[in-house]
Amino acid sequence: MQVRITVITLGVDNLERAVAFYRDGLGLPTQGIIGSEFENGAVAFFDLQDRLKLAVWPRTSIAADTGLALGARGSLEFTIGHNVSSKEEVDALLRQAIAAGATQVKAPADTFWGGYAAYFMDPDGHLWEAVYNPQMLP
């Protein structure tokens, strides 16, 4: 099987707030909310890189689509790493995220593996790592 991951979907509690955070706060390009004419269809897609999109979709819509019960949110199931080219870019990304409404989880610091990283949560509790990894430059 050839892996073709093209969309990472985050379940959100407030779609408009999530769009404002990613579009206005972090500057990710989007066409805004689409699919509102369909029950449980409202969603927004953001361009990340060639053939990779981030989607934000209400948690209630994901529950309805999958048939799973809506459960409590949790921030430790996964993290999204945003790799940048320098320590200064880690600091700048963290400042930008906080200004947009993110919560700082861990201050920027040197890592045990030779990099530099910080953690923040978006308004829906998704955990992001702003990271400079000299072995994995963007």
mmCIF file with all atom_site columns, C-alpha atoms in Angstrom:
data_model
loop_
_atom_site.group_PDB
_atom_site.id
_atom_site.type_symbol
_atom_site.label_atom_id
_atom_site.label_alt_id
_atom_site.label_comp_id
_atom_site.label_asym_id
_atom_site.label_entity_id
_atom_site.label_seq_id
_atom_site.pdbx_PDB_ins_code
_atom_site.Cartn_x
_atom_site.Cartn_y
_atom_site.Cartn_z
_atom_site.occupancy
_atom_site.B_iso_or_equiv
_atom_site.pdbx_formal_charge
_atom_site.auth_seq_id
_atom_site.auth_comp_id
_atom_site.auth_asym_id
_atom_site.auth_atom_id
_atom_site.pdbx_PDB_model_num
ATOM 1   C CA . MET A 1 1   ? 0.000   0.000  0.000  1.00 0.00 ? 1   MET A CA 1
ATOM 2   C CA . GLN A 1 2   ? 1.268   3.443  -0.888 1.00 0.00 ? 2   GLN A CA 1
ATOM 3   C CA . VAL A 1 3   ? 0.389   5.999  1.790  1.00 0.00 ? 3   VAL A CA 1
ATOM 4   C CA . ARG A 1 4   ? -1.302  9.117  0.426  1.00 0.00 ? 4   ARG A CA 1
ATOM 5   C CA . ILE A 1 5   ? -2.222  11.352 3.329  1.00 0.00 ? 5   ILE A CA 1
ATOM 6   C CA . THR A 1 6   ? -3.790  14.476 1.869  1.00 0.00 ? 6   THR A CA 1
ATOM 7   C CA . VAL A 1 7   ? -5.982  15.848 4.671  1.00 0.00 ? 7   VAL A CA 1
ATOM 8   C CA . ILE A 1 8   ? -5.482  16.147 8.423  1.00 0.00 ? 8   ILE A CA 1
ATOM 9   C CA . THR A 1 9   ? -8.856  16.869 10.017 1.00 0.00 ? 9   THR A CA 1
ATOM 10  C CA . LEU A 1 10  ? -9.153  18.436 13.448 1.00 0.00 ? 10  LEU A CA 1
ATOM 11  C CA . GLY A 1 11  ? -12.441 18.204 15.328 1.00 0.00 ? 11  GLY A CA 1
ATOM 12  C CA . VAL A 1 12  ? -13.404 21.606 16.718 1.00 0.00 ? 12  VAL A CA 1
ATOM 13  C CA . ASP A 1 13  ? -16.047 22.920 19.090 1.00 0.00 ? 13  ASP A CA 1
ATOM 14  C CA . ASN A 1 14  ? -16.557 26.245 17.278 1.00 0.00 ? 14  ASN A CA 1
ATOM 15  C CA . LEU A 1 15  ? -15.941 26.271 13.527 1.00 0.00 ? 15  LEU A CA 1
ATOM 16  C CA . GLU A 1 16  ? -15.922 30.058 13.126 1.00 0.00 ? 16  GLU A CA 1
ATOM 17  C CA . ARG A 1 17  ? -13.408 30.466 15.975 1.00 0.00 ? 17  ARG A CA 1
ATOM 18  C CA . ALA A 1 18  ? -11.180 27.755 14.465 1.00 0.00 ? 18  ALA A CA 1
ATOM 19  C CA . VAL A 1 19  ? -11.264 29.415 11.028 1.00 0.00 ? 19  VAL A CA 1
ATOM 20  C CA . ALA A 1 20  ? -10.364 32.772 12.569 1.00 0.00 ? 20  ALA A CA 1
ATOM 21  C CA . PHE A 1 21  ? -7.460  31.200 14.483 1.00 0.00 ? 21  PHE A CA 1
ATOM 22  C CA . TYR A 1 22  ? -5.900  29.399 11.514 1.00 0.00 ? 22  TYR A CA 1
ATOM 23  C CA . ARG A 1 23  ? -6.723  31.964 8.801  1.00 0.00 ? 23  ARG A CA 1
ATOM 24  C CA . ASP A 1 24  ? -6.431  35.289 10.591 1.00 0.00 ? 24  ASP A CA 1
ATOM 25  C CA . GLY A 1 25  ? -4.094  34.293 13.405 1.00 0.00 ? 25  GLY A CA 1
ATOM 26  C CA . LEU A 1 26  ? -1.665  31.912 11.737 1.00 0.00 ? 26  LEU A CA 1
ATOM 27  C CA . GLY A 1 27  ? -2.136  33.132 8.173  1.00 0.00 ? 27  GLY A CA 1
ATOM 28  C CA . LEU A 1 28  ? -3.079  29.805 6.585  1.00 0.00 ? 28  LEU A CA 1
ATOM 29  C CA . PRO A 1 29  ? -4.801  30.230 3.214  1.00 0.00 ? 29  PRO A CA 1
ATOM 30  C CA . THR A 1 30  ? -8.430  29.056 2.979  1.00 0.00 ? 30  THR A CA 1
ATOM 31  C CA . GLN A 1 31  ? -11.617 29.635 1.039  1.00 0.00 ? 31  GLN A CA 1
ATOM 32  C CA . GLY A 1 32  ? -13.424 29.765 4.377  1.00 0.00 ? 32  GLY A CA 1
ATOM 33  C CA . ILE A 1 33  ? -16.329 27.656 5.530  1.00 0.00 ? 33  ILE A CA 1
ATOM 34  C CA . ILE A 1 34  ? -17.948 25.546 2.839  1.00 0.00 ? 34  ILE A CA 1
ATOM 35  C CA . GLY A 1 35  ? -20.684 22.914 2.901  1.00 0.00 ? 35  GLY A CA 1
ATOM 36  C CA . SER A 1 36  ? -23.007 24.775 5.274  1.00 0.00 ? 36  SER A CA 1
ATOM 37  C CA . GLU A 1 37  ? -25.967 23.873 3.088  1.00 0.00 ? 37  GLU A CA 1
ATOM 38  C CA . PHE A 1 38  ? -25.614 20.224 4.174  1.00 0.00 ? 38  PHE A CA 1
ATOM 39  C CA . GLU A 1 39  ? -26.482 18.807 7.576  1.00 0.00 ? 39  GLU A CA 1
ATOM 40  C CA . ASN A 1 40  ? -23.149 18.247 9.354  1.00 0.00 ? 40  ASN A CA 1
ATOM 41  C CA . GLY A 1 41  ? -21.373 19.465 6.204  1.00 0.00 ? 41  GLY A CA 1
ATOM 42  C CA . ALA A 1 42  ? -19.827 22.779 7.278  1.00 0.00 ? 42  ALA A CA 1
ATOM 43  C CA . VAL A 1 43  ? -16.027 22.478 7.093  1.00 0.00 ? 43  VAL A CA 1
ATOM 44  C CA . ALA A 1 44  ? -12.998 24.616 6.251  1.00 0.00 ? 44  ALA A CA 1
ATOM 45  C CA . PHE A 1 45  ? -9.817  23.529 4.461  1.00 0.00 ? 45  PHE A CA 1
ATOM 46  C CA . PHE A 1 46  ? -6.426  25.224 4.724  1.00 0.00 ? 46  PHE A CA 1
ATOM 47  C CA . ASP A 1 47  ? -3.548  24.764 2.299  1.00 0.00 ? 47  ASP A CA 1
ATOM 48  C CA . LEU A 1 48  ? -0.438  23.523 4.108  1.00 0.00 ? 48  LEU A CA 1
ATOM 49  C CA . GLN A 1 49  ? 1.849   22.372 1.316  1.00 0.00 ? 49  GLN A CA 1
ATOM 50  C CA . ASP A 1 50  ? 1.626   20.614 -2.025 1.00 0.00 ? 50  ASP A CA 1
ATOM 51  C CA . ARG A 1 51  ? -1.343  18.229 -1.854 1.00 0.00 ? 51  ARG A CA 1
ATOM 52  C CA . LEU A 1 52  ? -1.678  18.463 1.934  1.00 0.00 ? 52  LEU A CA 1
ATOM 53  C CA . LYS A 1 53  ? -4.575  20.247 3.610  1.00 0.00 ? 53  LYS A CA 1
ATOM 54  C CA . LEU A 1 54  ? -5.663  20.881 7.163  1.00 0.00 ? 54  LEU A CA 1
ATOM 55  C CA . ALA A 1 55  ? -9.415  20.626 7.727  1.00 0.00 ? 55  ALA A CA 1
ATOM 56  C CA . VAL A 1 56  ? -11.409 21.859 10.696 1.00 0.00 ? 56  VAL A CA 1
ATOM 57  C CA . TRP A 1 57  ? -14.779 20.172 11.141 1.00 0.00 ? 57  TRP A CA 1
ATOM 58  C CA . PRO A 1 58  ? -17.121 20.339 14.123 1.00 0.00 ? 58  PRO A CA 1
ATOM 59  C CA . ARG A 1 59  ? -16.693 17.451 16.538 1.00 0.00 ? 59  ARG A CA 1
ATOM 60  C CA . THR A 1 60  ? -20.460 16.953 16.467 1.00 0.00 ? 60  THR A CA 1
ATOM 61  C CA . SER A 1 61  ? -20.317 16.495 12.692 1.00 0.00 ? 61  SER A CA 1
ATOM 62  C CA . ILE A 1 62  ? -17.498 13.956 12.969 1.00 0.00 ? 62  ILE A CA 1
ATOM 63  C CA . ALA A 1 63  ? -19.541 12.044 15.559 1.00 0.00 ? 63  ALA A CA 1
ATOM 64  C CA . ALA A 1 64  ? -22.593 12.082 13.276 1.00 0.00 ? 64  ALA A CA 1
ATOM 65  C CA . ASP A 1 65  ? -20.551 11.012 10.230 1.00 0.00 ? 65  ASP A CA 1
ATOM 66  C CA . THR A 1 66  ? -18.751 8.159  11.984 1.00 0.00 ? 66  THR A CA 1
ATOM 67  C CA . GLY A 1 67  ? -21.570 7.003  14.242 1.00 0.00 ? 67  GLY A CA 1
ATOM 68  C CA . LEU A 1 68  ? -19.302 7.288  17.273 1.00 0.00 ? 68  LEU A CA 1
ATOM 69  C CA . ALA A 1 69  ? -20.463 8.925  20.489 1.00 0.00 ? 69  ALA A CA 1
ATOM 70  C CA . LEU A 1 70  ? -19.203 12.422 21.139 1.00 0.00 ? 70  LEU A CA 1
ATOM 71  C CA . GLY A 1 71  ? -16.643 12.092 23.920 1.00 0.00 ? 71  GLY A CA 1
ATOM 72  C CA . ALA A 1 72  ? -14.473 14.348 26.001 1.00 0.00 ? 72  ALA A CA 1
ATOM 73  C CA . ARG A 1 73  ? -11.669 16.224 24.275 1.00 0.00 ? 73  ARG A CA 1
ATOM 74  C CA . GLY A 1 74  ? -8.077  15.206 24.892 1.00 0.00 ? 74  GLY A CA 1
ATOM 75  C CA . SER A 1 75  ? -4.839  16.927 23.911 1.00 0.00 ? 75  SER A CA 1
ATOM 76  C CA . LEU A 1 76  ? -2.430  14.021 24.275 1.00 0.00 ? 76  LEU A CA 1
ATOM 77  C CA . GLU A 1 77  ? -3.560  11.708 21.477 1.00 0.00 ? 77  GLU A CA 1
ATOM 78  C CA . PHE A 1 78  ? -1.253  13.342 18.918 1.00 0.00 ? 78  PHE A CA 1
ATOM 79  C CA . THR A 1 79  ? 0.750   16.466 18.185 1.00 0.00 ? 79  THR A CA 1
ATOM 80  C CA . ILE A 1 80  ? 1.245   18.406 14.988 1.00 0.00 ? 80  ILE A CA 1
ATOM 81  C CA . GLY A 1 81  ? 4.840   19.490 14.413 1.00 0.00 ? 81  GLY A CA 1
ATOM 82  C CA . HIS A 1 82  ? 5.485   22.733 12.557 1.00 0.00 ? 82  HIS A CA 1
ATOM 83  C CA . ASN A 1 83  ? 9.160   22.549 11.561 1.00 0.00 ? 83  ASN A CA 1
ATOM 84  C CA . VAL A 1 84  ? 10.930  25.847 10.985 1.00 0.00 ? 84  VAL A CA 1
ATOM 85  C CA . SER A 1 85  ? 14.455  26.855 9.980  1.00 0.00 ? 85  SER A CA 1
ATOM 86  C CA . SER A 1 86  ? 15.787  28.449 13.174 1.00 0.00 ? 86  SER A CA 1
ATOM 87  C CA . LYS A 1 87  ? 15.326  28.985 16.889 1.00 0.00 ? 87  LYS A CA 1
ATOM 88  C CA . GLU A 1 88  ? 14.184  32.520 16.134 1.00 0.00 ? 88  GLU A CA 1
ATOM 89  C CA . GLU A 1 89  ? 11.397  31.159 13.924 1.00 0.00 ? 89  GLU A CA 1
ATOM 90  C CA . VAL A 1 90  ? 10.225  28.914 16.787 1.00 0.00 ? 90  VAL A CA 1
ATOM 91  C CA . ASP A 1 91  ? 9.977   31.989 19.011 1.00 0.00 ? 91  ASP A CA 1
ATOM 92  C CA . ALA A 1 92  ? 8.172   33.977 16.293 1.00 0.00 ? 92  ALA A CA 1
ATOM 93  C CA . LEU A 1 93  ? 5.694   31.176 15.560 1.00 0.00 ? 93  LEU A CA 1
ATOM 94  C CA . LEU A 1 94  ? 4.885   30.826 19.256 1.00 0.00 ? 94  LEU A CA 1
ATOM 95  C CA . ARG A 1 95  ? 4.316   34.589 19.589 1.00 0.00 ? 95  ARG A CA 1
ATOM 96  C CA . GLN A 1 96  ? 2.072   34.554 16.504 1.00 0.00 ? 96  GLN A CA 1
ATOM 97  C CA . ALA A 1 97  ? 0.039   31.613 17.821 1.00 0.00 ? 97  ALA A CA 1
ATOM 98  C CA . ILE A 1 98  ? -0.419  33.212 21.259 1.00 0.00 ? 98  ILE A CA 1
ATOM 99  C CA . ALA A 1 99  ? -1.483  36.504 19.672 1.00 0.00 ? 99  ALA A CA 1
ATOM 100 C CA . ALA A 1 100 ? -4.072  34.533 17.675 1.00 0.00 ? 100 ALA A CA 1
ATOM 101 C CA . GLY A 1 101 ? -5.533  32.922 20.796 1.00 0.00 ? 101 GLY A CA 1
ATOM 102 C CA . ALA A 1 102 ? -3.357  29.864 21.418 1.00 0.00 ? 102 ALA A CA 1
ATOM 103 C CA . THR A 1 103 ? -2.271  28.828 24.905 1.00 0.00 ? 103 THR A CA 1
ATOM 104 C CA . GLN A 1 104 ? 1.427   28.303 25.559 1.00 0.00 ? 104 GLN A CA 1
ATOM 105 C CA . VAL A 1 105 ? 2.033   24.837 26.977 1.00 0.00 ? 105 VAL A CA 1
ATOM 106 C CA . LYS A 1 106 ? 5.821   24.761 27.078 1.00 0.00 ? 106 LYS A CA 1
ATOM 107 C CA . ALA A 1 107 ? 8.210   27.668 26.657 1.00 0.00 ? 107 ALA A CA 1
ATOM 108 C CA . PRO A 1 108 ? 10.826  27.455 23.886 1.00 0.00 ? 108 PRO A CA 1
ATOM 109 C CA . ALA A 1 109 ? 13.887  25.538 25.014 1.00 0.00 ? 109 ALA A CA 1
ATOM 110 C CA . ASP A 1 110 ? 16.764  23.460 23.728 1.00 0.00 ? 110 ASP A CA 1
ATOM 111 C CA . THR A 1 111 ? 15.816  19.790 23.417 1.00 0.00 ? 111 THR A CA 1
ATOM 112 C CA . PHE A 1 112 ? 17.732  16.700 24.495 1.00 0.00 ? 112 PHE A CA 1
ATOM 113 C CA . TRP A 1 113 ? 18.105  15.667 20.825 1.00 0.00 ? 113 TRP A CA 1
ATOM 114 C CA . GLY A 1 114 ? 19.834  18.880 19.722 1.00 0.00 ? 114 GLY A CA 1
ATOM 115 C CA . GLY A 1 115 ? 16.869  20.913 18.533 1.00 0.00 ? 115 GLY A CA 1
ATOM 116 C CA . TYR A 1 116 ? 14.753  23.704 19.958 1.00 0.00 ? 116 TYR A CA 1
ATOM 117 C CA . ALA A 1 117 ? 11.018  23.509 20.548 1.00 0.00 ? 117 ALA A CA 1
ATOM 118 C CA . ALA A 1 118 ? 7.925   24.935 22.196 1.00 0.00 ? 118 ALA A CA 1
ATOM 119 C CA . TYR A 1 119 ? 4.350   23.663 22.538 1.00 0.00 ? 119 TYR A CA 1
ATOM 120 C CA . PHE A 1 120 ? 1.048   25.501 22.237 1.00 0.00 ? 120 PHE A CA 1
ATOM 121 C CA . MET A 1 121 ? -2.613  24.507 22.082 1.00 0.00 ? 121 MET A CA 1
ATOM 122 C CA . ASP A 1 122 ? -5.052  25.964 19.598 1.00 0.00 ? 122 ASP A CA 1
ATOM 123 C CA . PRO A 1 123 ? -8.409  27.216 20.928 1.00 0.00 ? 123 PRO A CA 1
ATOM 124 C CA . ASP A 1 124 ? -9.839  23.677 20.688 1.00 0.00 ? 124 ASP A CA 1
ATOM 125 C CA . GLY A 1 125 ? -6.999  22.070 22.633 1.00 0.00 ? 125 GLY A CA 1
ATOM 126 C CA . HIS A 1 126 ? -5.033  20.554 19.723 1.00 0.00 ? 126 HIS A CA 1
ATOM 127 C CA . LEU A 1 127 ? -1.373  20.348 20.632 1.00 0.00 ? 127 LEU A CA 1
ATOM 128 C CA . TRP A 1 128 ? 1.135   21.913 18.231 1.00 0.00 ? 128 TRP A CA 1
ATOM 129 C CA . GLU A 1 129 ? 4.919   21.776 18.482 1.00 0.00 ? 129 GLU A CA 1
ATOM 130 C CA . ALA A 1 130 ? 6.883   24.695 17.050 1.00 0.00 ? 130 ALA A CA 1
ATOM 131 C CA . VAL A 1 131 ? 10.197  23.011 16.388 1.00 0.00 ? 131 VAL A CA 1
ATOM 132 C CA . TYR A 1 132 ? 13.625  23.657 14.944 1.00 0.00 ? 132 TYR A CA 1
ATOM 133 C CA . ASN A 1 133 ? 15.261  20.338 14.113 1.00 0.00 ? 133 ASN A CA 1
ATOM 134 C CA . PRO A 1 134 ? 18.642  20.845 12.451 1.00 0.00 ? 134 PRO A CA 1
ATOM 135 C CA . GLN A 1 135 ? 18.436  17.303 11.041 1.00 0.00 ? 135 GLN A CA 1
ATOM 136 C CA . MET A 1 136 ? 15.049  17.957 9.412  1.00 0.00 ? 136 MET A CA 1
ATOM 137 C CA . LEU A 1 137 ? 15.151  21.438 7.936  1.00 0.00 ? 137 LEU A CA 1
ATOM 138 C CA . PRO A 1 138 ? 12.035  22.487 5.997  1.00 0.00 ? 138 PRO A CA 1
#
